[in-house]
mmCIF file of C-alpha atoms and ligand atoms in Angstrom:
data_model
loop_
_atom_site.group_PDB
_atom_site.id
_atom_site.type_symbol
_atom_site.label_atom_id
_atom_site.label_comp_id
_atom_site.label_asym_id
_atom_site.label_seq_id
_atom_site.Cartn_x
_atom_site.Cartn_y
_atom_site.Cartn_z
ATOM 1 C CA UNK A 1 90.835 75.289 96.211
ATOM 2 C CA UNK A 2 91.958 78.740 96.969
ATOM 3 C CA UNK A 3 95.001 79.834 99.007
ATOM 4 C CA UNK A 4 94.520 80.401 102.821
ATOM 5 C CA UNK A 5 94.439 83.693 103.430
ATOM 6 C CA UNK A 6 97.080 84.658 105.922
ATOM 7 C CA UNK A 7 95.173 87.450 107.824
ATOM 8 C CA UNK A 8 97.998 89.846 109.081
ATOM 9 C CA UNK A 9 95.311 92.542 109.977
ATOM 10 C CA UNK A 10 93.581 90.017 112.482
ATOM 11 C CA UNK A 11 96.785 88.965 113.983
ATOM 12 C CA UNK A 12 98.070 92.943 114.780
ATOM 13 C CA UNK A 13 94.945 93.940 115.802
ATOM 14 C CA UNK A 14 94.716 90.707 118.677
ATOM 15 C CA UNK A 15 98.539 91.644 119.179
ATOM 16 C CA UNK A 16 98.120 95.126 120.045
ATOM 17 C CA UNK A 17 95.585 93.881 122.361
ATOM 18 C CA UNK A 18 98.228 91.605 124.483
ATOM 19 C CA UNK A 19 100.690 94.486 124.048
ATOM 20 C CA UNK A 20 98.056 96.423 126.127
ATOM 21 C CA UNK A 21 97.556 94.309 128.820
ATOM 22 C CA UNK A 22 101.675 93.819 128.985
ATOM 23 C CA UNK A 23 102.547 97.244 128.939
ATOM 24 C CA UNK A 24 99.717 97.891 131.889
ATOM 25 C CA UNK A 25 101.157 95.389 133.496
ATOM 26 C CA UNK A 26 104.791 96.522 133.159
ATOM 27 C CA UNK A 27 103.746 99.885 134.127
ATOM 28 C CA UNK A 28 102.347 98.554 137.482
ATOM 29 C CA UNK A 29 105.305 97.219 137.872
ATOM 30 C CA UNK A 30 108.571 100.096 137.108
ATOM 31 C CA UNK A 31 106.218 103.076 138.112
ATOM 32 C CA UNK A 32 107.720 103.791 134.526
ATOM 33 C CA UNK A 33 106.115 104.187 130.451
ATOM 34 C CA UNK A 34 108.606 102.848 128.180
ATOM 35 C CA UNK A 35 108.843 105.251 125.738
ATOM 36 C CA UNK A 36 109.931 105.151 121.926
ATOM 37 C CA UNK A 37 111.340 108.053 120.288
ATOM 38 C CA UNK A 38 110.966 108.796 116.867
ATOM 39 C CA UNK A 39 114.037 110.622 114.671
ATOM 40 C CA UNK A 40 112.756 112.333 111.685
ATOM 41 C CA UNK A 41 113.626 114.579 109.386
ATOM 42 C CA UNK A 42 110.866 116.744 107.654
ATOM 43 C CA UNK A 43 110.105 116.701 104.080
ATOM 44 C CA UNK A 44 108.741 113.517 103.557
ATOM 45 C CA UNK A 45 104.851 113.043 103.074
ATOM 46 C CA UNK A 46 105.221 109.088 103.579
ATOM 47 C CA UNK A 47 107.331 109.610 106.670
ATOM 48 C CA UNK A 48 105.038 111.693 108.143
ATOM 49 C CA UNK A 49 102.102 109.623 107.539
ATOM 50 C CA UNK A 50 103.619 106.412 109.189
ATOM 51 C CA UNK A 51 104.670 108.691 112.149
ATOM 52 C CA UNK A 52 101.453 109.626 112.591
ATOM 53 C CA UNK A 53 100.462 106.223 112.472
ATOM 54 C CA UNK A 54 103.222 104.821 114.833
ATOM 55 C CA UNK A 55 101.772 108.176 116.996
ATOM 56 C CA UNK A 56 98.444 106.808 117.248
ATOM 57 C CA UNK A 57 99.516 103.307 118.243
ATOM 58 C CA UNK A 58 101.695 104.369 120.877
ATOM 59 C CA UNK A 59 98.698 105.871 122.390
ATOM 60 C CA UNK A 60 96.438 102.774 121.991
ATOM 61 C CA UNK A 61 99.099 100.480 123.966
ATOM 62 C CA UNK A 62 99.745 102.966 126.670
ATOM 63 C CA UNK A 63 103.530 103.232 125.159
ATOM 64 C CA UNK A 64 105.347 106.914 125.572
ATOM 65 C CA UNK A 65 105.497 108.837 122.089
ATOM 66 C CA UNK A 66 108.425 111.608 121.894
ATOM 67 C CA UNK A 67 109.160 112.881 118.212
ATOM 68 C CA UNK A 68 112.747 114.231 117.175
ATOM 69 C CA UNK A 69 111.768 116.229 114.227
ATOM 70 C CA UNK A 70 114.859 118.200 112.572
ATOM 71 C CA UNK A 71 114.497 120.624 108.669
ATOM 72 C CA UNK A 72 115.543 119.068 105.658
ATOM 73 C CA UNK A 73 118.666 120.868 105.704
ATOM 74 C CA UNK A 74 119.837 119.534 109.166
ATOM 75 C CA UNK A 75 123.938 119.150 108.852
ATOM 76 C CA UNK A 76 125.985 115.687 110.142
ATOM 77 C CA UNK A 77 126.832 116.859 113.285
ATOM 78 C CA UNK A 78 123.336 118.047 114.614
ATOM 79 C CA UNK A 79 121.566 114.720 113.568
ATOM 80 C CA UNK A 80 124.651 113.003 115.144
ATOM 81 C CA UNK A 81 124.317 114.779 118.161
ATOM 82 C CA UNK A 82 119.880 114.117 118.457
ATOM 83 C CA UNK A 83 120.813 110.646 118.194
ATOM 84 C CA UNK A 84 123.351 110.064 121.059
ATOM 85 C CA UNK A 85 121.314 112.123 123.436
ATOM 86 C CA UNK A 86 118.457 109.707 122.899
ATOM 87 C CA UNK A 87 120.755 107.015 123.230
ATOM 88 C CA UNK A 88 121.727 108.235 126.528
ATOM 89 C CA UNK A 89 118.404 109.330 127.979
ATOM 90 C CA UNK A 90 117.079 107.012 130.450
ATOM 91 C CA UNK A 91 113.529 107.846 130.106
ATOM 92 C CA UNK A 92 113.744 106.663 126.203
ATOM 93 C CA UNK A 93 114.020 102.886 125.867
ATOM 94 C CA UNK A 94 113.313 102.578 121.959
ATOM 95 C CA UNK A 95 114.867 104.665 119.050
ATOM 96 C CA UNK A 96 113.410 104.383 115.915
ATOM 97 C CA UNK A 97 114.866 106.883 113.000
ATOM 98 C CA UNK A 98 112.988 107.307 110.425
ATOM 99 C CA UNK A 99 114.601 105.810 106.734
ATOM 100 C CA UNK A 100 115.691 106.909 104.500
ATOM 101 C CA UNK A 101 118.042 110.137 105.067
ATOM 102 C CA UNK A 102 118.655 113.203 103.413
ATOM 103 C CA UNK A 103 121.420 112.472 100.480
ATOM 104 C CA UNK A 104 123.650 114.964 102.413
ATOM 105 C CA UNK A 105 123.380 112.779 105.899
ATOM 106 C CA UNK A 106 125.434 109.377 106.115
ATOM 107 C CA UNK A 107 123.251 106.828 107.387
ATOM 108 C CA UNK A 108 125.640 104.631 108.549
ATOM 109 C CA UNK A 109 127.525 107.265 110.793
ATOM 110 C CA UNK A 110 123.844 108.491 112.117
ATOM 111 C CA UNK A 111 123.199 104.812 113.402
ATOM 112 C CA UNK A 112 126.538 104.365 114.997
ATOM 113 C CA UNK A 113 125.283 106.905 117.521
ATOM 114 C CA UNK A 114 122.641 104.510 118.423
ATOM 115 C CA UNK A 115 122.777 102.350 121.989
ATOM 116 C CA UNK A 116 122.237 99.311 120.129
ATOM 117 C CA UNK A 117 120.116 98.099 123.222
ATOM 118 C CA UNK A 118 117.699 100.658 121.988
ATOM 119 C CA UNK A 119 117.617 99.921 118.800
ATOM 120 C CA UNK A 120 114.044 98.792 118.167
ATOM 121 C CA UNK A 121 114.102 98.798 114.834
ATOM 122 C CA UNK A 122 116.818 96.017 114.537
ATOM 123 C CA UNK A 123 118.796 98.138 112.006
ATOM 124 C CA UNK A 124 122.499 98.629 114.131
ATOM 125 C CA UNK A 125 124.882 96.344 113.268
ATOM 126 C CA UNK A 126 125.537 94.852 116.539
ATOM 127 C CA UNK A 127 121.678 93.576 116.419
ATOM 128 C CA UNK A 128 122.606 92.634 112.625
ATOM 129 C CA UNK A 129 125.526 90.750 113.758
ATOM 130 C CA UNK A 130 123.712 89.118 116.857
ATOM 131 C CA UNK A 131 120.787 88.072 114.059
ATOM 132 C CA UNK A 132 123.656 86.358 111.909
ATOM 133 C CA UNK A 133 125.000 84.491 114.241
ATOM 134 C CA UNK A 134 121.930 82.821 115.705
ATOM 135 C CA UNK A 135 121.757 85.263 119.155
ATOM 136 C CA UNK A 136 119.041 86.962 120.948
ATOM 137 C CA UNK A 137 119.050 90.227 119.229
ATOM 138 C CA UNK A 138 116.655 93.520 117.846
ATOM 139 C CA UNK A 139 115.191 92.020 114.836
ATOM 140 C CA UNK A 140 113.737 94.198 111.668
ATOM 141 C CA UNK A 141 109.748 94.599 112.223
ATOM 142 C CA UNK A 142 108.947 93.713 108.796
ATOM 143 C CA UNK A 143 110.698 89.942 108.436
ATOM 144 C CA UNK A 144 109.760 89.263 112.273
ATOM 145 C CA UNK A 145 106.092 90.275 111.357
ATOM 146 C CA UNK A 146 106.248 87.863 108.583
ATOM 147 C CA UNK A 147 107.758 84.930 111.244
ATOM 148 C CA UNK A 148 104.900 85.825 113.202
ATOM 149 C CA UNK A 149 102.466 85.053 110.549
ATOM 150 C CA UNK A 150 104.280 81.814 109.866
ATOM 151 C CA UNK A 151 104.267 80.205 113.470
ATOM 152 C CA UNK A 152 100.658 82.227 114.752
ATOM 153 C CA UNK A 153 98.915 80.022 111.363
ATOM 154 C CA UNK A 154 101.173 76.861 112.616
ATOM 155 C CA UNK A 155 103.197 76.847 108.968
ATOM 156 C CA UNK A 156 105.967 73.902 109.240
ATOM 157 C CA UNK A 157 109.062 75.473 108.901
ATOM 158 C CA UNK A 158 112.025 73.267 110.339
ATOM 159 C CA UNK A 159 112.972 71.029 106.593
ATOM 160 C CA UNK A 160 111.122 72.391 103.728
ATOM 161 C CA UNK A 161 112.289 74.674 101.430
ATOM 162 C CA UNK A 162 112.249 78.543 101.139
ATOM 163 C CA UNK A 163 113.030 81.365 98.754
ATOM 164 C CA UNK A 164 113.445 84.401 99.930
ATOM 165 C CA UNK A 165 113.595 87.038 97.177
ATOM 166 C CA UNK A 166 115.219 89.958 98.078
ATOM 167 C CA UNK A 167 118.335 90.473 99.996
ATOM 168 C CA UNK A 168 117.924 94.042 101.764
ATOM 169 C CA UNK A 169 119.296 94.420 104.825
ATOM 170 C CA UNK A 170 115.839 95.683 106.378
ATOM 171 C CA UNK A 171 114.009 92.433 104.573
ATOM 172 C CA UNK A 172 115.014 90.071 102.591
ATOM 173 C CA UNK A 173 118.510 89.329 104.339
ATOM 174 C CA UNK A 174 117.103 88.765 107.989
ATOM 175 C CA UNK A 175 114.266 87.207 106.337
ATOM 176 C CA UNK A 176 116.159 84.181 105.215
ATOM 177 C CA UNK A 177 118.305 84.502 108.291
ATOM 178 C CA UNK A 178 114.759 83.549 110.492
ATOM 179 C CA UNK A 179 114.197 81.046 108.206
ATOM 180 C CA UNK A 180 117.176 79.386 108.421
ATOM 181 C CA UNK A 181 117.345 79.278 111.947
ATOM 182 C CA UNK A 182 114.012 78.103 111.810
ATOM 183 C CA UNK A 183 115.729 74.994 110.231
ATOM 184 C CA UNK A 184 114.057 75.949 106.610
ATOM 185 C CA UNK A 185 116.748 75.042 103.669
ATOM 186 C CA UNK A 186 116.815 78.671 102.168
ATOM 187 C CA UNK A 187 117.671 80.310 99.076
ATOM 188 C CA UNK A 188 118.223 83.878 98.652
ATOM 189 C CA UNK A 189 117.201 85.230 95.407
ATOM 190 C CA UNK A 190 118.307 89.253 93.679
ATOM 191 C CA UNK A 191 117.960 90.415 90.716
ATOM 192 C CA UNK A 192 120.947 88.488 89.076
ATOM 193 C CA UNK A 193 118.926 85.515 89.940
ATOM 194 C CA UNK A 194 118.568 83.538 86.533
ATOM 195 C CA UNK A 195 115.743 81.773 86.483
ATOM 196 C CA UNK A 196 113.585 82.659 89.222
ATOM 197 C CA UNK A 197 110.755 80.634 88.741
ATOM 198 C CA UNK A 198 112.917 77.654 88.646
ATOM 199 C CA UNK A 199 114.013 78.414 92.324
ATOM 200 C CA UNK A 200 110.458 79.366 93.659
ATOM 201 C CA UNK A 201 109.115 75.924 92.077
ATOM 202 C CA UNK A 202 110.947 73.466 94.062
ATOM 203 C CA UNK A 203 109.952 76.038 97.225
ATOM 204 C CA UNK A 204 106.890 75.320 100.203
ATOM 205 C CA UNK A 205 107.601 78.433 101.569
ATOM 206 C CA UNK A 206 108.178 81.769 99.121
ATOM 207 C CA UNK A 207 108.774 85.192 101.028
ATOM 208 C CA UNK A 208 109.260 87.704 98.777
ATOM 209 C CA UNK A 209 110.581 91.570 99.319
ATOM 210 C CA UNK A 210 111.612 93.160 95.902
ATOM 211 C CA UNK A 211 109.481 95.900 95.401
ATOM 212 C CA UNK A 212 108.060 94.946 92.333
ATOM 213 C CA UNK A 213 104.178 95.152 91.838
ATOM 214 C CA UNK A 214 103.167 91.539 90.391
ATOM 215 C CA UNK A 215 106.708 90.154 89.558
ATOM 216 C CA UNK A 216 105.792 86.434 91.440
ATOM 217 C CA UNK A 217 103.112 84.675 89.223
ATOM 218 C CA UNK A 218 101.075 81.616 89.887
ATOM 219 C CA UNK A 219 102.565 79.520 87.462
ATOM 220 C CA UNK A 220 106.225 80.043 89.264
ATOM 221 C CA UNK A 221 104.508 78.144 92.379
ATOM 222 C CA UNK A 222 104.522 74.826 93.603
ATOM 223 C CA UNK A 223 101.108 74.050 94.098
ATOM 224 C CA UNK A 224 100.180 74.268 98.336
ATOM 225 C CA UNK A 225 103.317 76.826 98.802
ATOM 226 C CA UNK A 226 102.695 79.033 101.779
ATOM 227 C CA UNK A 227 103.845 82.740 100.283
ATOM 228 C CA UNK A 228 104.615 85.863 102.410
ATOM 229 C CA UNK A 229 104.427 88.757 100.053
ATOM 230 C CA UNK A 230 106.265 91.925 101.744
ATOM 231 C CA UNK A 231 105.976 93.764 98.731
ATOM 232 C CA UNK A 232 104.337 97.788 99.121
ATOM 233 C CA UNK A 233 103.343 99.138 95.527
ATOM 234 C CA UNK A 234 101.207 102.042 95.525
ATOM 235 C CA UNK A 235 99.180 102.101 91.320
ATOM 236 C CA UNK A 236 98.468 105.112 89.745
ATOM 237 C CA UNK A 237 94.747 104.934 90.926
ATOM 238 C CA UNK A 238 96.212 104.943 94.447
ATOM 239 C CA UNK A 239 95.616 101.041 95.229
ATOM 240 C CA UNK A 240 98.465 99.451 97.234
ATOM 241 C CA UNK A 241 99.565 96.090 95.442
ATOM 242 C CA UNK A 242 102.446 93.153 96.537
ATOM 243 C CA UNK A 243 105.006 91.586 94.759
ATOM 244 C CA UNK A 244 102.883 88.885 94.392
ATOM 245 C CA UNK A 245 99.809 88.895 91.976
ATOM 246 C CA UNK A 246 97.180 87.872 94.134
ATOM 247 C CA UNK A 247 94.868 86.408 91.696
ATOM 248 C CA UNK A 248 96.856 83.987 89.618
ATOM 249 C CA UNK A 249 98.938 82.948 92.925
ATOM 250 C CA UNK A 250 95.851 82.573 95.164
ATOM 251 C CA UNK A 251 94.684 79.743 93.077
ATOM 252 C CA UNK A 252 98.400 77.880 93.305
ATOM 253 C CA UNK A 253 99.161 78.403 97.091
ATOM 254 C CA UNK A 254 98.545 76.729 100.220
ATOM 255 C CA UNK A 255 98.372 79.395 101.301
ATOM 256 C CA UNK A 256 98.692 83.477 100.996
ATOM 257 C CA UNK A 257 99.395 87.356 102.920
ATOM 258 C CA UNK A 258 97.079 89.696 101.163
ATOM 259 C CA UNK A 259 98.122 93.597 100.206
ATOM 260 C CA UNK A 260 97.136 95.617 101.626
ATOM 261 C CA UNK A 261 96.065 93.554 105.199
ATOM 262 C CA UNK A 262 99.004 90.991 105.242
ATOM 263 C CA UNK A 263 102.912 91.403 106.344
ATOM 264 C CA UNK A 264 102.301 95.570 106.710
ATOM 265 C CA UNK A 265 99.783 95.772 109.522
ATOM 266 C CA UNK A 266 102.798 93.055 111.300
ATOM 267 C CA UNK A 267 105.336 95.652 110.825
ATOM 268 C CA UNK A 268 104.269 98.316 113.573
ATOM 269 C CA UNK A 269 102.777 95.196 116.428
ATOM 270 C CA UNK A 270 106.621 94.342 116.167
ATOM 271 C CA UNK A 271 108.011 97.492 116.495
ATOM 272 C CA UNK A 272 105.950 98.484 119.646
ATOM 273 C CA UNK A 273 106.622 94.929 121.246
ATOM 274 C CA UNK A 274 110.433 95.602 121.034
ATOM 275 C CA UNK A 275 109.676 98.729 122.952
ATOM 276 C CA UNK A 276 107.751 97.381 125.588
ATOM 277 C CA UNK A 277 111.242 94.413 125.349
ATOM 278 C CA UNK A 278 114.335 97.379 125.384
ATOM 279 C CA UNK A 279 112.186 99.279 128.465
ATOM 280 C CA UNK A 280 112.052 95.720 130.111
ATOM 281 C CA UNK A 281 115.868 94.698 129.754
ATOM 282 C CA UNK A 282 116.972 98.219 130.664
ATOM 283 C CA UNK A 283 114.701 98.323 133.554
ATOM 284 C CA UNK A 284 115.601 94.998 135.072
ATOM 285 C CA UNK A 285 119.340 95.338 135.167
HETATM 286 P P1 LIG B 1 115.188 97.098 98.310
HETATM 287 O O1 LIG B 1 114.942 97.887 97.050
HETATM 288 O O2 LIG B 1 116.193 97.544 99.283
HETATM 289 O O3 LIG B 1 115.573 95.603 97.887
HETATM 290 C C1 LIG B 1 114.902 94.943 96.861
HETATM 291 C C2 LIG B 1 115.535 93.593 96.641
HETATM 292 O O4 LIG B 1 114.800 92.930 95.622
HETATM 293 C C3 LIG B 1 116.990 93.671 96.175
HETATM 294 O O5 LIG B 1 117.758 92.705 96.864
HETATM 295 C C4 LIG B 1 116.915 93.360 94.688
HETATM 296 O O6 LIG B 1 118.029 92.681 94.175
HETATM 297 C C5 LIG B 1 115.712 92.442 94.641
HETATM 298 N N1 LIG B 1 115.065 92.479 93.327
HETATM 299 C C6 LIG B 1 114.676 93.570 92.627
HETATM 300 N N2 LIG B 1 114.149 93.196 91.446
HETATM 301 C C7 LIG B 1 114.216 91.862 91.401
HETATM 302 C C8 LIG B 1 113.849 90.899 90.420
HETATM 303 N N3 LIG B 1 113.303 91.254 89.253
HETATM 304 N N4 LIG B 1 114.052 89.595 90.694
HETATM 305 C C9 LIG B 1 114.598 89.215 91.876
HETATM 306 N N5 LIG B 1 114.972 90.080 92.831
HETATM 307 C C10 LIG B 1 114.778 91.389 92.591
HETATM 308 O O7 LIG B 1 113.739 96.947 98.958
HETATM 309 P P2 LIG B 1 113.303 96.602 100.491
HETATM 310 O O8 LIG B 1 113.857 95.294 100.895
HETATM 311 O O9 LIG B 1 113.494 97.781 101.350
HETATM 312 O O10 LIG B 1 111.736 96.461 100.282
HETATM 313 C C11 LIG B 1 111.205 95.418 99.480
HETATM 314 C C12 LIG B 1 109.701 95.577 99.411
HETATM 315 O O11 LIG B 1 109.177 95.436 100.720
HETATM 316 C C13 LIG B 1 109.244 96.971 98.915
HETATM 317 O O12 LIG B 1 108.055 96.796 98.155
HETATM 318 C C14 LIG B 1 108.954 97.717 100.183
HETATM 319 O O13 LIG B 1 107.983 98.717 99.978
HETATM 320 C C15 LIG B 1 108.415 96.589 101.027
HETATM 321 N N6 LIG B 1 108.507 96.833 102.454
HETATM 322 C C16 LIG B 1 107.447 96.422 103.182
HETATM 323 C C17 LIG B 1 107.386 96.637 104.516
HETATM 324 C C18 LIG B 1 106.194 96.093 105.246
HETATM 325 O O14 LIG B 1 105.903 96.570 106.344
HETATM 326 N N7 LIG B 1 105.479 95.083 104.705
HETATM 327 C C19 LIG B 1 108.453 97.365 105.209
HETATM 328 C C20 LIG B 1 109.640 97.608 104.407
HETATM 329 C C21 LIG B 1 109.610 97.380 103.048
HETATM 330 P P3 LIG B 1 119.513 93.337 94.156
HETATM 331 O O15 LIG B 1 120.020 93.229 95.580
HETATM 332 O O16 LIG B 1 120.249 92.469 93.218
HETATM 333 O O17 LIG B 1 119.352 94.745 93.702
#
């Protein structure tokens, strides 16, 4: 019997609904719009179109959009300097800037001028930190959307075991972190991993974040696994593929995210909750 289809486009669209009401609600309360505020820097077509996108959300919940946008050639010291005025504006409660940065910019110097408490994106290392050690903390949209998934389709976690293949800092890593305190027994898997089908096979639960179109087959399944594929591969024909192939792993699984309509609609319901979250905890202080 084919996989259950984990339906990630349902689940955003009924959580931007909730959002909605919450943000109304929050609004009737403060006499205040939490507002996100978006750091880019021009010159890059995908950027722009997921700003736009974020943009248009915003609107939809009733959250505050304010965009940051500085020229390709922007130097250290003025990107430093957009950052910490964000960080220390009252009427901004999330910060999102937009990855990755112009060669010339270090990244990790541009998010050290982040208030971690605004940090909706879960990518300063205080939230990091927090994450690793178990603590309430800003969590990266794309592994929380995935968590989501998990616990809105009532996946067991707590005993069986994961894989998690891929250990960025924006995926992979925090993803096995969830899982783990989620009380899975996780592996992480890279691309030194020997024998990865040997690992997946003695998994129930397979999240995978490499960026490689098709590279997790059926046959490396246990039959029933529940598999989160994170994986965004655009084809030459301009279809969007996972890590996963669909077909051969559909008929293994327990069950299955689609690409495009699983783990990447997640990624921006997250984001916007964490704003309506930072406005909240700076507001009630
Ligand atoms: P990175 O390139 O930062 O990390 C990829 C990871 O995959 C690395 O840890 C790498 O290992 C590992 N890897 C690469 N090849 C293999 C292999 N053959 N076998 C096992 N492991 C391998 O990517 P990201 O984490 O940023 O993104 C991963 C995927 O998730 C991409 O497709 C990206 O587009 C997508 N993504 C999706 C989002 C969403 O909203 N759904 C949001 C963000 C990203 P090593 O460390 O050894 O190099």
């Amino acid at each position: 019997m084919p996989a259950m289809i984990l339906d990630g486009r349902a689940l955003a669209k009924s959580l931007r609904a909730s959002l909605q009401t919450d943000v109304a609600a929050f609004v009737a309360q403060y006499n205040r719009t939490p507002q996100l505020a978006v750091v880019q820097v021009e010159g890059d077509p995908a950027s722009e179109s997921y700003v736009r996108s974020i943009r248009k959300q915003c609107a939809s919940a009733g959250i505050a959009f304010r965009l940051e946008q500085l020229p390709a050639d922007v130097q250290q010291p003025a990107m430093d300097e957009v950052v910490q005025a964000l960080s220390s504006d009252d009427s901004v409660h999330g910060i999102l800037i937009q990855m990755p940065l112009p060669k010339a910019l270090l990244a990790d110097r541009v998010v050290a001028q982040l208030d971690y408490r605004k940090d909706v994106d879960g990518i300063h290392p205080m939230n990091a930190g927090l994450l690793a050690q178990g603590r309430s903390a800003f969590i990266p949209n794309t592994p929380a959307g995935g968590m989501a998934l998990l616990q809105h389709y009532g996946i067991e976690i707590a005993g069986r075991r994961a894989a998690v293949v891929g250990r960025s800092a924006v995926v992979g890593r925090p993803m096995a972190l969830l899982l783990v305190h989620a009380h899975a027994t996780v592996t992480i898997c890279h691309s030194r991993t020997p024998d990865l089908a040997a690992v997946l096979r003695e998994c129930d639960i397979v999240a995978v974040a490499a960026g490689r179109a098709g590279l997790v087959t059926g046959d490396m399944l246990r039959p029933g696994a529940v598999v989160i594929d994170f994986g965004i591969n655009m084809r030459e024909d301009g279809s969007m593929v996972g890590d996963v192939d669909f077909a051969s792993a559909v008929e293994v699984a327990g069950a299955i995210t689609p690409v495009p309509g699983g783990t990447g609609p997640m990624t921006n319901s997250m984001l916007l909750r964490n704003v309506l979250d930072a406005a909240r905890s700076q507001l009630s202080k």
